[in-house]
Short mmCIF file of N, CA and C in Angstrom, two decimals:
data_model
loop_
_atom_site.label_atom_id
_atom_site.label_comp_id
_atom_site.label_asym_id
_atom_site.label_seq_id
_atom_site.Cartn_x
_atom_site.Cartn_y
_atom_site.Cartn_z
N MET A 14 0.85 -1.16 0.00
CA MET A 14 0.00 0.00 0.00
C MET A 14 0.90 1.23 0.00
N LEU A 15 0.79 2.02 -1.04
CA LEU A 15 1.59 3.24 -1.11
C LEU A 15 0.87 4.43 -0.48
N ALA A 16 -0.42 4.58 -0.79
CA ALA A 16 -1.21 5.69 -0.25
C ALA A 16 -2.68 5.32 -0.26
N THR A 17 -3.42 5.81 0.75
CA THR A 17 -4.85 5.55 0.80
C THR A 17 -5.55 6.60 1.66
N ALA A 18 -6.84 6.75 1.43
CA ALA A 18 -7.66 7.67 2.21
C ALA A 18 -8.45 6.88 3.25
N ALA A 19 -7.78 5.95 3.93
CA ALA A 19 -8.42 5.10 4.94
C ALA A 19 -7.35 4.46 5.80
N ARG A 20 -7.78 3.83 6.87
CA ARG A 20 -6.87 3.02 7.67
C ARG A 20 -6.93 1.59 7.15
N VAL A 21 -5.78 0.94 7.11
CA VAL A 21 -5.69 -0.41 6.56
C VAL A 21 -5.45 -1.41 7.69
N TYR A 22 -6.21 -2.51 7.66
CA TYR A 22 -6.13 -3.56 8.67
C TYR A 22 -6.03 -4.92 8.01
N GLU A 23 -5.53 -5.89 8.75
CA GLU A 23 -5.54 -7.30 8.36
C GLU A 23 -4.95 -7.55 6.97
N GLU A 24 -3.79 -6.97 6.71
CA GLU A 24 -3.13 -7.20 5.41
C GLU A 24 -2.64 -8.64 5.33
N LYS A 25 -2.90 -9.27 4.19
CA LYS A 25 -2.42 -10.64 3.93
C LYS A 25 -1.85 -10.68 2.52
N VAL A 26 -0.61 -11.13 2.43
CA VAL A 26 0.07 -11.22 1.15
C VAL A 26 0.44 -12.67 0.87
N THR A 27 0.12 -13.14 -0.35
CA THR A 27 0.56 -14.45 -0.80
C THR A 27 1.34 -14.25 -2.10
N SER A 28 1.78 -15.33 -2.70
CA SER A 28 2.53 -15.22 -3.95
C SER A 28 1.66 -14.75 -5.11
N LYS A 29 0.33 -14.84 -4.97
CA LYS A 29 -0.58 -14.49 -6.06
C LYS A 29 -1.67 -13.50 -5.67
N SER A 30 -1.66 -12.99 -4.41
CA SER A 30 -2.73 -12.08 -4.01
C SER A 30 -2.31 -11.15 -2.87
N TYR A 31 -3.10 -10.10 -2.71
CA TYR A 31 -2.95 -9.14 -1.62
C TYR A 31 -4.36 -8.80 -1.15
N THR A 32 -4.64 -9.01 0.13
CA THR A 32 -5.95 -8.78 0.70
C THR A 32 -5.81 -7.88 1.92
N PHE A 33 -6.77 -6.96 2.10
CA PHE A 33 -6.74 -6.08 3.26
C PHE A 33 -8.14 -5.52 3.49
N ILE A 34 -8.33 -4.93 4.66
CA ILE A 34 -9.59 -4.27 5.02
C ILE A 34 -9.28 -2.80 5.28
N THR A 35 -10.14 -1.93 4.73
CA THR A 35 -9.99 -0.50 5.00
C THR A 35 -11.19 -0.02 5.80
N LYS A 36 -10.95 0.98 6.65
CA LYS A 36 -12.02 1.60 7.42
C LYS A 36 -11.84 3.11 7.36
N SER A 37 -12.95 3.79 7.10
CA SER A 37 -12.93 5.24 6.99
C SER A 37 -14.37 5.74 7.10
N PRO A 38 -14.59 7.03 7.36
CA PRO A 38 -15.95 7.54 7.57
C PRO A 38 -16.86 7.39 6.35
N LEU A 39 -18.17 7.27 6.65
CA LEU A 39 -19.19 7.25 5.61
C LEU A 39 -19.19 8.57 4.84
N ASN A 40 -19.77 8.53 3.67
CA ASN A 40 -19.92 9.72 2.81
C ASN A 40 -18.58 10.32 2.39
N THR A 41 -17.57 9.46 2.29
CA THR A 41 -16.27 9.84 1.75
C THR A 41 -15.84 8.79 0.74
N THR A 42 -15.05 9.19 -0.21
CA THR A 42 -14.60 8.28 -1.25
C THR A 42 -13.14 7.93 -1.03
N ASN A 43 -12.84 6.65 -1.10
CA ASN A 43 -11.47 6.18 -0.94
C ASN A 43 -10.78 6.14 -2.30
N ALA A 44 -9.58 6.65 -2.33
CA ALA A 44 -8.70 6.51 -3.49
C ALA A 44 -7.39 5.96 -2.96
N MET A 45 -6.93 4.86 -3.51
CA MET A 45 -5.69 4.25 -3.03
C MET A 45 -4.82 3.83 -4.19
N ARG A 46 -3.53 3.82 -3.93
CA ARG A 46 -2.55 3.39 -4.93
C ARG A 46 -1.77 2.24 -4.29
N VAL A 47 -1.81 1.07 -4.97
CA VAL A 47 -1.21 -0.15 -4.44
C VAL A 47 -0.12 -0.64 -5.40
N LEU A 48 1.08 -0.85 -4.88
CA LEU A 48 2.19 -1.39 -5.66
C LEU A 48 2.06 -2.90 -5.71
N LEU A 49 2.09 -3.47 -6.93
CA LEU A 49 1.93 -4.91 -7.11
C LEU A 49 3.03 -5.46 -8.02
N PRO A 50 3.32 -6.77 -7.91
CA PRO A 50 4.34 -7.35 -8.78
C PRO A 50 3.88 -7.55 -10.22
N ALA A 51 2.56 -7.56 -10.43
CA ALA A 51 1.99 -7.77 -11.77
C ALA A 51 0.60 -7.17 -11.82
N GLN A 52 0.09 -6.97 -13.04
CA GLN A 52 -1.25 -6.43 -13.21
C GLN A 52 -2.29 -7.38 -12.62
N PRO A 53 -3.23 -6.86 -11.86
CA PRO A 53 -4.25 -7.74 -11.28
C PRO A 53 -5.13 -8.35 -12.36
N LYS A 54 -5.39 -9.65 -12.22
CA LYS A 54 -6.32 -10.34 -13.11
C LYS A 54 -7.74 -10.21 -12.56
N LYS A 55 -7.83 -10.02 -11.24
CA LYS A 55 -9.14 -9.92 -10.60
C LYS A 55 -9.03 -9.00 -9.39
N VAL A 56 -9.99 -8.10 -9.26
CA VAL A 56 -10.10 -7.22 -8.09
C VAL A 56 -11.49 -7.41 -7.52
N THR A 57 -11.56 -7.74 -6.23
CA THR A 57 -12.83 -7.95 -5.56
C THR A 57 -12.94 -6.98 -4.39
N VAL A 58 -14.07 -6.28 -4.29
CA VAL A 58 -14.31 -5.34 -3.21
C VAL A 58 -15.64 -5.72 -2.57
N THR A 59 -15.63 -6.00 -1.25
CA THR A 59 -16.83 -6.41 -0.54
C THR A 59 -17.02 -5.60 0.74
N ASP A 60 -18.26 -5.53 1.21
CA ASP A 60 -18.52 -4.81 2.45
C ASP A 60 -18.24 -5.73 3.65
N ALA A 61 -18.51 -5.25 4.85
CA ALA A 61 -18.21 -6.01 6.07
C ALA A 61 -19.00 -7.31 6.16
N LYS A 62 -20.12 -7.42 5.44
CA LYS A 62 -20.93 -8.63 5.43
C LYS A 62 -20.55 -9.58 4.31
N GLY A 63 -19.55 -9.21 3.50
CA GLY A 63 -19.11 -10.06 2.40
C GLY A 63 -19.87 -9.86 1.11
N ILE A 64 -20.71 -8.82 1.05
CA ILE A 64 -21.48 -8.54 -0.16
C ILE A 64 -20.64 -7.70 -1.11
N LYS A 65 -20.57 -8.14 -2.38
CA LYS A 65 -19.77 -7.42 -3.37
C LYS A 65 -20.28 -6.00 -3.56
N ILE A 66 -19.34 -5.07 -3.64
CA ILE A 66 -19.64 -3.67 -3.85
C ILE A 66 -19.54 -3.38 -5.35
N ALA A 67 -20.62 -2.90 -5.92
CA ALA A 67 -20.63 -2.56 -7.35
C ALA A 67 -20.14 -1.13 -7.53
N GLY A 68 -19.61 -0.85 -8.67
CA GLY A 68 -19.23 0.52 -9.00
C GLY A 68 -17.88 0.97 -8.49
N PHE A 69 -17.08 0.06 -7.96
CA PHE A 69 -15.73 0.47 -7.57
C PHE A 69 -14.90 0.66 -8.84
N LYS A 70 -13.83 1.42 -8.73
CA LYS A 70 -12.98 1.67 -9.89
C LYS A 70 -11.61 1.06 -9.66
N SER A 71 -11.05 0.52 -10.72
CA SER A 71 -9.72 -0.07 -10.66
C SER A 71 -9.00 0.23 -11.97
N GLN A 72 -7.82 0.78 -11.86
CA GLN A 72 -7.05 1.14 -13.05
C GLN A 72 -5.58 0.79 -12.84
N TRP A 73 -5.01 0.07 -13.78
CA TRP A 73 -3.61 -0.36 -13.71
C TRP A 73 -2.73 0.64 -14.41
N ASP A 74 -1.58 0.95 -13.80
CA ASP A 74 -0.57 1.80 -14.42
C ASP A 74 0.70 0.96 -14.59
N ALA A 75 0.97 0.54 -15.82
CA ALA A 75 2.10 -0.36 -16.09
C ALA A 75 3.45 0.29 -15.79
N ALA A 76 3.58 1.59 -16.04
CA ALA A 76 4.86 2.27 -15.82
C ALA A 76 5.30 2.23 -14.35
N SER A 77 4.34 2.39 -13.44
CA SER A 77 4.69 2.41 -12.01
C SER A 77 4.37 1.08 -11.31
N LYS A 78 3.76 0.14 -12.04
CA LYS A 78 3.33 -1.15 -11.48
C LYS A 78 2.42 -0.95 -10.27
N THR A 79 1.49 0.01 -10.41
CA THR A 79 0.54 0.28 -9.34
C THR A 79 -0.88 0.21 -9.85
N SER A 80 -1.77 -0.11 -8.94
CA SER A 80 -3.20 -0.14 -9.23
C SER A 80 -3.85 0.99 -8.46
N LEU A 81 -4.66 1.79 -9.15
CA LEU A 81 -5.44 2.84 -8.52
C LEU A 81 -6.84 2.28 -8.30
N ILE A 82 -7.30 2.29 -7.04
CA ILE A 82 -8.60 1.72 -6.70
C ILE A 82 -9.42 2.78 -5.99
N GLY A 83 -10.71 2.87 -6.33
CA GLY A 83 -11.59 3.84 -5.70
C GLY A 83 -12.94 3.24 -5.37
N PHE A 84 -13.47 3.58 -4.21
CA PHE A 84 -14.79 3.10 -3.77
C PHE A 84 -15.25 3.96 -2.60
N GLU A 85 -16.52 3.83 -2.24
CA GLU A 85 -17.07 4.58 -1.12
C GLU A 85 -16.62 3.93 0.19
N ASN A 86 -16.16 4.76 1.13
CA ASN A 86 -15.68 4.28 2.42
C ASN A 86 -16.82 3.81 3.31
N ASN A 87 -16.43 3.01 4.31
CA ASN A 87 -17.39 2.54 5.30
C ASN A 87 -16.63 2.28 6.60
N PRO A 88 -17.10 2.83 7.74
CA PRO A 88 -16.41 2.61 9.01
C PRO A 88 -16.48 1.16 9.49
N ASP A 89 -17.42 0.37 8.96
CA ASP A 89 -17.52 -1.04 9.32
C ASP A 89 -16.48 -1.88 8.58
N GLY A 90 -15.90 -1.33 7.53
CA GLY A 90 -14.86 -2.02 6.79
C GLY A 90 -15.24 -2.36 5.37
N VAL A 91 -14.26 -2.28 4.51
CA VAL A 91 -14.37 -2.69 3.11
C VAL A 91 -13.18 -3.59 2.84
N LYS A 92 -13.46 -4.81 2.36
CA LYS A 92 -12.39 -5.77 2.07
C LYS A 92 -12.03 -5.69 0.60
N VAL A 93 -10.74 -5.59 0.34
CA VAL A 93 -10.23 -5.55 -1.03
C VAL A 93 -9.30 -6.74 -1.24
N LYS A 94 -9.51 -7.43 -2.36
CA LYS A 94 -8.63 -8.54 -2.72
C LYS A 94 -8.16 -8.33 -4.15
N LEU A 95 -6.84 -8.32 -4.31
CA LEU A 95 -6.21 -8.18 -5.63
C LEU A 95 -5.49 -9.48 -5.94
N GLU A 96 -5.82 -10.06 -7.11
CA GLU A 96 -5.20 -11.32 -7.51
C GLU A 96 -4.49 -11.13 -8.86
N TRP A 97 -3.28 -11.68 -8.97
CA TRP A 97 -2.53 -11.56 -10.22
C TRP A 97 -2.04 -12.92 -10.67
#
């Protein structure tokens, strides 16, 4: 995690994925930049109950090997999983 508009908890890194939970106030939008070893093949964003969040944004930047991710914050937590 290079930068984010939230607090990050429960980071888990494997050889093929990076998973974490973010928490931040309601009615705010999270924008984060994540450094990865490869372009994500799949990005999953779910709420604290495990329900997929629609409308999140994900954009890969090959030059910096980073993914820009955006979604609405939630103080209960938002789980992000990046798989490559």
